[in-house]
Structures are given as structure tokens and as C-alpha cells.
XYZ file of C-alpha atoms in Angstrom:
341
model
C 200.410 50.526 -21.655
C 197.921 48.827 -19.332
C 197.488 45.081 -19.540
C 194.098 43.395 -19.080
C 193.928 41.077 -16.061
C 192.276 37.653 -16.699
C 188.961 37.168 -14.898
C 190.223 34.206 -12.848
C 193.282 36.108 -11.625
C 191.200 39.182 -10.794
C 188.775 37.062 -8.750
C 191.711 35.608 -6.820
C 193.098 39.085 -6.142
C 189.683 40.279 -4.954
C 189.456 37.318 -2.567
C 192.922 38.070 -1.177
C 191.940 41.715 -0.688
C 188.860 40.673 1.326
C 190.921 38.328 3.498
C 193.665 40.833 4.335
C 191.742 42.889 6.977
C 190.408 39.689 8.549
C 193.918 38.257 8.842
C 195.128 41.456 10.504
C 192.169 41.332 12.919
C 192.939 37.690 13.733
C 196.554 38.518 14.526
C 195.478 41.353 16.853
C 193.030 38.981 18.548
C 195.731 36.309 18.976
C 198.186 38.788 20.499
C 195.623 40.366 22.804
C 192.400 38.739 23.954
C 193.476 35.155 23.204
C 196.487 35.497 25.535
C 194.149 36.371 28.394
C 191.599 33.669 27.531
C 194.225 30.928 27.501
C 196.143 32.246 30.491
C 199.400 32.272 28.553
C 202.404 34.021 30.098
C 202.954 36.315 27.127
C 202.050 37.104 23.517
C 202.470 34.365 20.906
C 205.848 33.845 19.311
C 204.198 33.252 15.933
C 200.761 33.335 14.263
C 201.061 31.422 10.994
C 198.309 30.813 8.401
C 197.790 27.069 7.948
C 194.804 27.000 5.565
C 192.601 29.470 3.735
C 189.225 27.938 3.008
C 186.099 29.438 1.503
C 184.325 29.552 4.885
C 187.158 30.044 7.374
C 190.822 30.834 7.914
C 192.993 28.511 10.012
C 196.093 29.637 11.927
C 198.731 27.868 14.009
C 199.548 29.882 17.124
C 202.708 29.170 19.159
C 203.208 30.510 22.691
C 206.305 30.263 24.842
C 205.640 27.725 27.597
C 202.159 26.865 26.293
C 201.121 24.086 23.894
C 200.480 25.021 20.268
C 196.847 25.832 19.431
C 194.808 25.968 16.232
C 192.755 29.138 15.691
C 189.830 28.974 13.244
C 188.343 32.313 12.231
C 185.028 32.244 10.385
C 182.574 34.923 9.292
C 179.815 32.288 9.134
C 178.792 32.696 12.770
C 175.985 30.121 12.894
C 178.153 27.572 11.119
C 181.002 28.194 13.561
C 178.613 27.928 16.534
C 177.437 24.568 15.215
C 181.051 23.405 14.933
C 181.683 24.463 18.546
C 178.583 22.542 19.643
C 179.818 19.460 17.764
C 183.223 19.680 19.455
C 181.654 19.743 22.908
C 179.062 17.065 22.152
C 181.608 14.697 20.600
C 183.890 15.121 23.612
C 180.978 14.437 25.987
C 180.217 11.224 24.087
C 183.830 10.088 24.449
C 184.642 10.376 20.734
C 188.232 11.135 19.644
C 188.290 14.901 18.998
C 190.755 17.696 19.885
C 190.112 19.696 23.042
C 188.169 22.918 22.377
C 189.698 25.724 24.458
C 187.850 28.871 23.299
C 184.698 29.514 21.263
C 183.505 33.126 21.029
C 182.709 36.061 18.790
C 185.656 38.409 18.363
C 185.369 41.912 19.880
C 185.112 43.249 16.287
C 182.070 41.133 15.510
C 179.908 44.201 14.772
C 182.309 45.334 12.064
C 182.630 43.808 8.624
C 185.943 42.115 9.527
C 184.661 40.572 12.749
C 184.758 36.784 13.080
C 183.841 33.802 15.244
C 186.940 32.346 16.890
C 187.354 28.641 17.614
C 190.572 27.673 19.387
C 191.465 24.019 19.797
C 194.514 22.246 21.129
C 196.876 21.237 18.315
C 196.723 17.507 17.645
C 200.171 15.947 17.252
C 200.289 13.240 14.597
C 200.111 12.590 10.870
C 197.346 12.340 8.319
C 196.677 8.748 7.172
C 198.284 9.257 3.760
C 201.475 10.539 5.436
C 201.800 7.762 8.030
C 204.807 5.416 7.658
C 202.528 2.388 8.177
C 199.522 2.951 5.909
C 197.695 -0.216 6.966
C 197.929 0.651 10.661
C 196.722 4.183 9.826
C 193.630 3.037 7.904
C 192.804 0.598 10.710
C 192.963 3.507 13.181
C 190.595 5.535 10.978
C 188.263 2.532 10.777
C 188.099 2.320 14.584
C 187.416 6.067 14.872
C 184.625 5.896 12.283
C 183.101 2.837 13.947
C 182.982 4.638 17.306
C 181.290 7.580 15.586
C 178.711 5.419 13.798
C 177.881 3.557 17.001
C 176.352 6.747 18.475
C 172.568 6.456 18.244
C 170.085 9.302 17.951
C 168.862 9.185 21.535
C 172.342 10.207 22.776
C 172.731 13.244 20.547
C 171.974 16.762 21.739
C 172.032 19.037 18.680
C 168.652 20.865 18.634
C 168.666 21.640 14.900
C 168.314 18.068 13.621
C 167.265 17.862 9.968
C 163.913 16.400 8.997
C 164.151 12.675 9.641
C 161.979 10.632 7.321
C 162.557 7.672 5.078
C 166.158 7.670 3.914
C 165.059 5.882 0.747
C 162.910 8.899 -0.135
C 165.653 11.279 0.989
C 168.314 9.734 -1.257
C 165.990 9.380 -4.240
C 165.088 13.056 -3.910
C 168.776 13.996 -3.957
C 169.430 11.642 -6.889
C 166.600 13.160 -8.938
C 167.982 16.650 -8.331
C 171.485 15.613 -9.409
C 170.205 13.746 -12.478
C 168.399 16.935 -13.535
C 171.764 18.768 -13.452
C 173.667 16.071 -15.338
C 170.849 15.649 -17.904
C 171.745 19.113 -19.249
C 175.026 17.733 -20.647
C 173.973 14.152 -21.484
C 172.737 13.033 -24.864
C 168.921 13.405 -25.124
C 166.780 10.723 -23.506
C 169.418 9.343 -21.109
C 168.071 10.878 -17.903
C 165.021 8.555 -17.843
C 167.006 5.270 -17.774
C 169.404 6.800 -15.215
C 166.567 7.730 -12.848
C 165.006 4.285 -13.335
C 168.305 2.557 -12.481
C 168.571 4.428 -9.174
C 164.931 3.715 -8.312
C 165.447 -0.018 -8.935
C 168.617 -0.046 -6.811
C 166.896 1.868 -4.012
C 163.995 -0.600 -4.007
C 166.392 -3.520 -3.511
C 168.869 -1.877 -1.110
C 168.233 -1.581 2.672
C 168.323 2.217 2.827
C 166.452 2.575 6.120
C 168.873 1.324 8.789
C 168.816 2.818 12.317
C 169.894 6.447 12.312
C 173.485 6.923 13.411
C 175.865 9.859 13.709
C 177.912 10.286 10.510
C 180.941 12.385 9.586
C 179.956 13.327 5.986
C 183.434 14.676 5.062
C 185.642 11.605 5.212
C 189.094 12.227 3.707
C 192.711 12.046 4.806
C 192.831 15.712 5.821
C 190.073 15.249 8.408
C 191.829 12.541 10.449
C 195.102 12.648 12.390
C 196.810 9.432 13.478
C 198.345 10.112 16.883
C 201.663 8.682 18.149
C 199.681 6.146 20.240
C 198.295 4.630 17.025
C 194.709 5.910 17.340
C 192.977 8.436 15.053
C 191.436 11.808 15.941
C 188.592 13.522 14.065
C 189.674 17.086 13.259
C 186.763 18.433 11.160
C 183.239 17.965 12.483
C 181.235 20.682 10.739
C 179.182 18.372 8.501
C 178.394 15.773 11.199
C 174.751 14.728 10.977
C 172.362 11.825 11.446
C 171.895 9.380 8.615
C 173.140 6.054 7.344
C 176.782 5.067 7.657
C 177.167 3.834 4.059
C 178.267 7.135 2.387
C 181.042 7.556 4.975
C 182.380 4.098 4.147
C 182.256 4.691 0.393
C 184.242 7.918 0.927
C 186.736 6.103 3.159
C 187.397 3.377 0.578
C 187.898 6.042 -2.085
C 189.842 8.726 -0.209
C 191.469 6.996 2.759
C 192.284 3.635 1.146
C 192.630 5.096 -2.378
C 191.047 1.921 -3.811
C 194.063 -0.157 -2.762
C 192.790 -3.739 -2.344
C 195.026 -4.505 0.644
C 194.117 -1.294 2.471
C 190.399 -1.684 1.744
C 190.411 -5.225 3.126
C 192.202 -4.064 6.301
C 189.832 -1.119 6.712
C 186.646 -3.184 6.343
C 187.940 -5.939 8.636
C 188.739 -3.433 11.401
C 185.557 -1.405 10.926
C 183.064 -4.281 10.935
C 184.875 -5.862 13.867
C 183.683 -2.850 15.917
C 180.106 -2.792 14.586
C 176.951 -4.866 15.271
C 176.452 -8.182 13.490
C 174.772 -7.887 10.111
C 176.142 -4.398 9.399
C 178.483 -5.666 6.676
C 175.625 -7.340 4.796
C 173.658 -4.065 4.866
C 176.641 -2.180 3.465
C 177.449 -4.687 0.710
C 173.850 -4.789 -0.523
C 173.637 -0.973 -0.663
C 177.162 -0.420 -2.059
C 176.242 -0.206 -5.807
C 173.632 2.483 -5.075
C 175.938 4.624 -2.932
C 178.974 4.307 -5.208
C 176.941 5.391 -8.232
C 175.218 8.210 -6.307
C 178.630 9.491 -5.201
C 179.841 9.568 -8.824
C 176.592 11.246 -9.881
C 177.115 13.936 -7.219
C 180.614 14.647 -8.513
C 179.350 14.885 -12.096
C 176.607 17.313 -11.037
C 179.152 19.490 -9.227
C 181.315 19.675 -12.360
C 178.287 20.707 -14.439
C 177.826 23.671 -12.092
C 181.545 24.496 -12.127
C 181.655 24.544 -15.925
C 178.866 27.127 -15.928
C 180.589 29.246 -13.259
C 184.111 29.037 -14.708
C 185.985 32.326 -14.860
C 187.559 31.676 -18.263
C 187.669 29.163 -21.133
C 190.698 27.278 -19.789
C 189.008 26.647 -16.439
C 185.800 25.547 -18.182
C 187.715 23.070 -20.376
C 189.436 21.597 -17.307
C 186.083 21.014 -15.609
C 184.620 19.512 -18.805
C 187.429 16.967 -18.840
C 186.684 15.992 -15.240
C 182.964 15.877 -16.021
C 183.556 13.488 -18.931
C 185.615 11.244 -16.647
C 182.825 11.057 -14.059
C 180.159 10.358 -16.699
C 182.275 7.495 -18.060
C 182.694 6.113 -14.547
C 178.955 6.409 -13.910
C 178.257 4.537 -17.156
C 180.459 1.687 -15.961
C 178.813 1.551 -12.533
C 175.254 1.544 -13.882
C 175.789 -0.448 -17.085
C 174.073 2.304 -19.067
C 175.503 3.732 -22.274
C 175.808 7.276 -20.972
C 177.428 9.782 -23.316
C 177.874 13.529 -23.298
C 175.913 15.576 -25.793
C 177.897 17.014 -28.659
C 178.974 20.597 -28.066
């Protein structure tokens, strides 16, 4: 008797089936063309999957007599080309990034399992949350972020810069879009006060500082603390120009995990590397950016509830959504509640 497969499990199986030919193509590439490109003495001893993301697959490749490398295979060619450009530009600016060894389309690029290959030298070290000395690790991340944020627009070479206008207008536009998503699950009439709160905060906060290079994906997995005590940036795909404040809010949340001692150490190290007056700008804009970050998470959970594969997954996302709405209510001082189902 046949047994019905749950939708969520079937989707996972379909995703694995799509990845299988790409993984085989990557292994052939690593054992053939990559050997010649790197000048290794022989084929790799191992090609091991390290991460399977939505946009790319990541492999650790070990050669005999050659340092370990990281191979990223992506079918998003323009996205991968942008990442390669960021690697080279960051290195030219003297920022702490791994060495990019190879960036090219695979020979099978015309076929459906072709990919863009990015090969970088493996960075020895530990993520900040795995370091034996957490305070030293967060201070290293603070120095790396400060060096990134000190890069001004005139020194950046990426030709596809986004439209640069008033960041106050930019953030309010994003807030309005997210409020429209969250309003679908809030009790009636609560979206108006929420929009008004953000407009009032934006009017008081200095949201138009000089444009600087930002990371935009600050978390423990995107930094490696090297044995020399400094931190390396290992994921640069979302780097863009903007204001530094969202990166710092993410760092306090994800790197310091809201630990008072770690947050104090992080901010002391970071602002010690930045121009005078930067801390005052950040502290005055902090309520706006913390609430907008929570709003963004709530909006993402609204979308995930609608796209859930089954009832259990939808209920899990509803629980997370309720938690973010409660947090947003505390940050804004508004009595936000979810509409009754």
C-alpha cells in the first residue's frame, strides 16, 4: 500500500534531486579543471560539502601539498560575479578578506547543471561564538567592521551602485512596505499608529550620515577570528553603500547576543576606530533601527506563514511572528496585538 508523502518532505526531496547533478559536476570540476587552475600536483584527496544554501553550494577541497581551498558553486551567475568583484575590491582596499584564487564559469555553463565557480583560500580560525575568549573575539569583529565602515564612496569601484538618495526616504519607504505586510495580521487600525511612530522617529534621528561601505549580513557565521587575534570577513555578497547603523544593530544582536559585557566591549572597540561624533549618531538613531529590524523579521514571518508547506510549519512561523510583534510593541510603546484567527 502506497503512503502519501507530506508536502514539506516532498519539497525537500525535490530540492535534493535538483542538487545531485550539480554536486557531481562540481566534483568533476574539482578533480579536473581546478587542479590545472591552481597548479596543484595532483587531484584532490577529498571534496566535502560544507554548506548547502538556497543560492550556492560550498565545498572544502583538500589537495596533497597544497593549502585547503573553499569552492563555492552558484547557478546565480550575476550574483556570483558580484561576489567575485567584492572579493577583489575589498582586497585592493586593504580590508580583511580571504584570498580569491579562481573566479570563472564552469565548462558546463551552457547546460542546466553548469555553475559559476569561486575558489578562495581557506581561512584558518574560529567563528566568534566558538572562540575561547569571547570578548577578544567581539573586539576583533568590531575592528573589522570599523575598517569596513571607514571606506567612503569615492574609493569604491562597483559600477552597479544602487540609487543613492535620502536615506531617510529610503528607510521610510522600506518601513511602509513592511508595515503593509504586518498589517495583514494585526488587529484593525494598528498600522496607522505604527507608521506614524516610525515617521516621528525618522524625523528626529540623523538618518543621512555620509555614505559608507556596509556588510549587511552581520552574524557569527560571516566572520572568522584568526590565530593572530584579528577577524576576517568571509561573506561579502550583500556589501553595499549606506549607513553603518543596521550593521551595528545586527552585531549587538547576533555577535554579542545582547550580553551587556560583550556589547560594551564591542562598542568601545568599534567607536575607538571611528571618527568623533559617530557614537552620538548611532545612539540617537538606535530606537528607529532596532524597531525597523524587528518589523522586518515580523514581515518575513508573515510571508513564511503564507508559504508554509503544511500546518505544522505554519504554526511554528505563527509562534515566531507573535514573538516579534510582542517585541515590536515593547520597542515602540504601542499596544500591538495580532488579529484573532
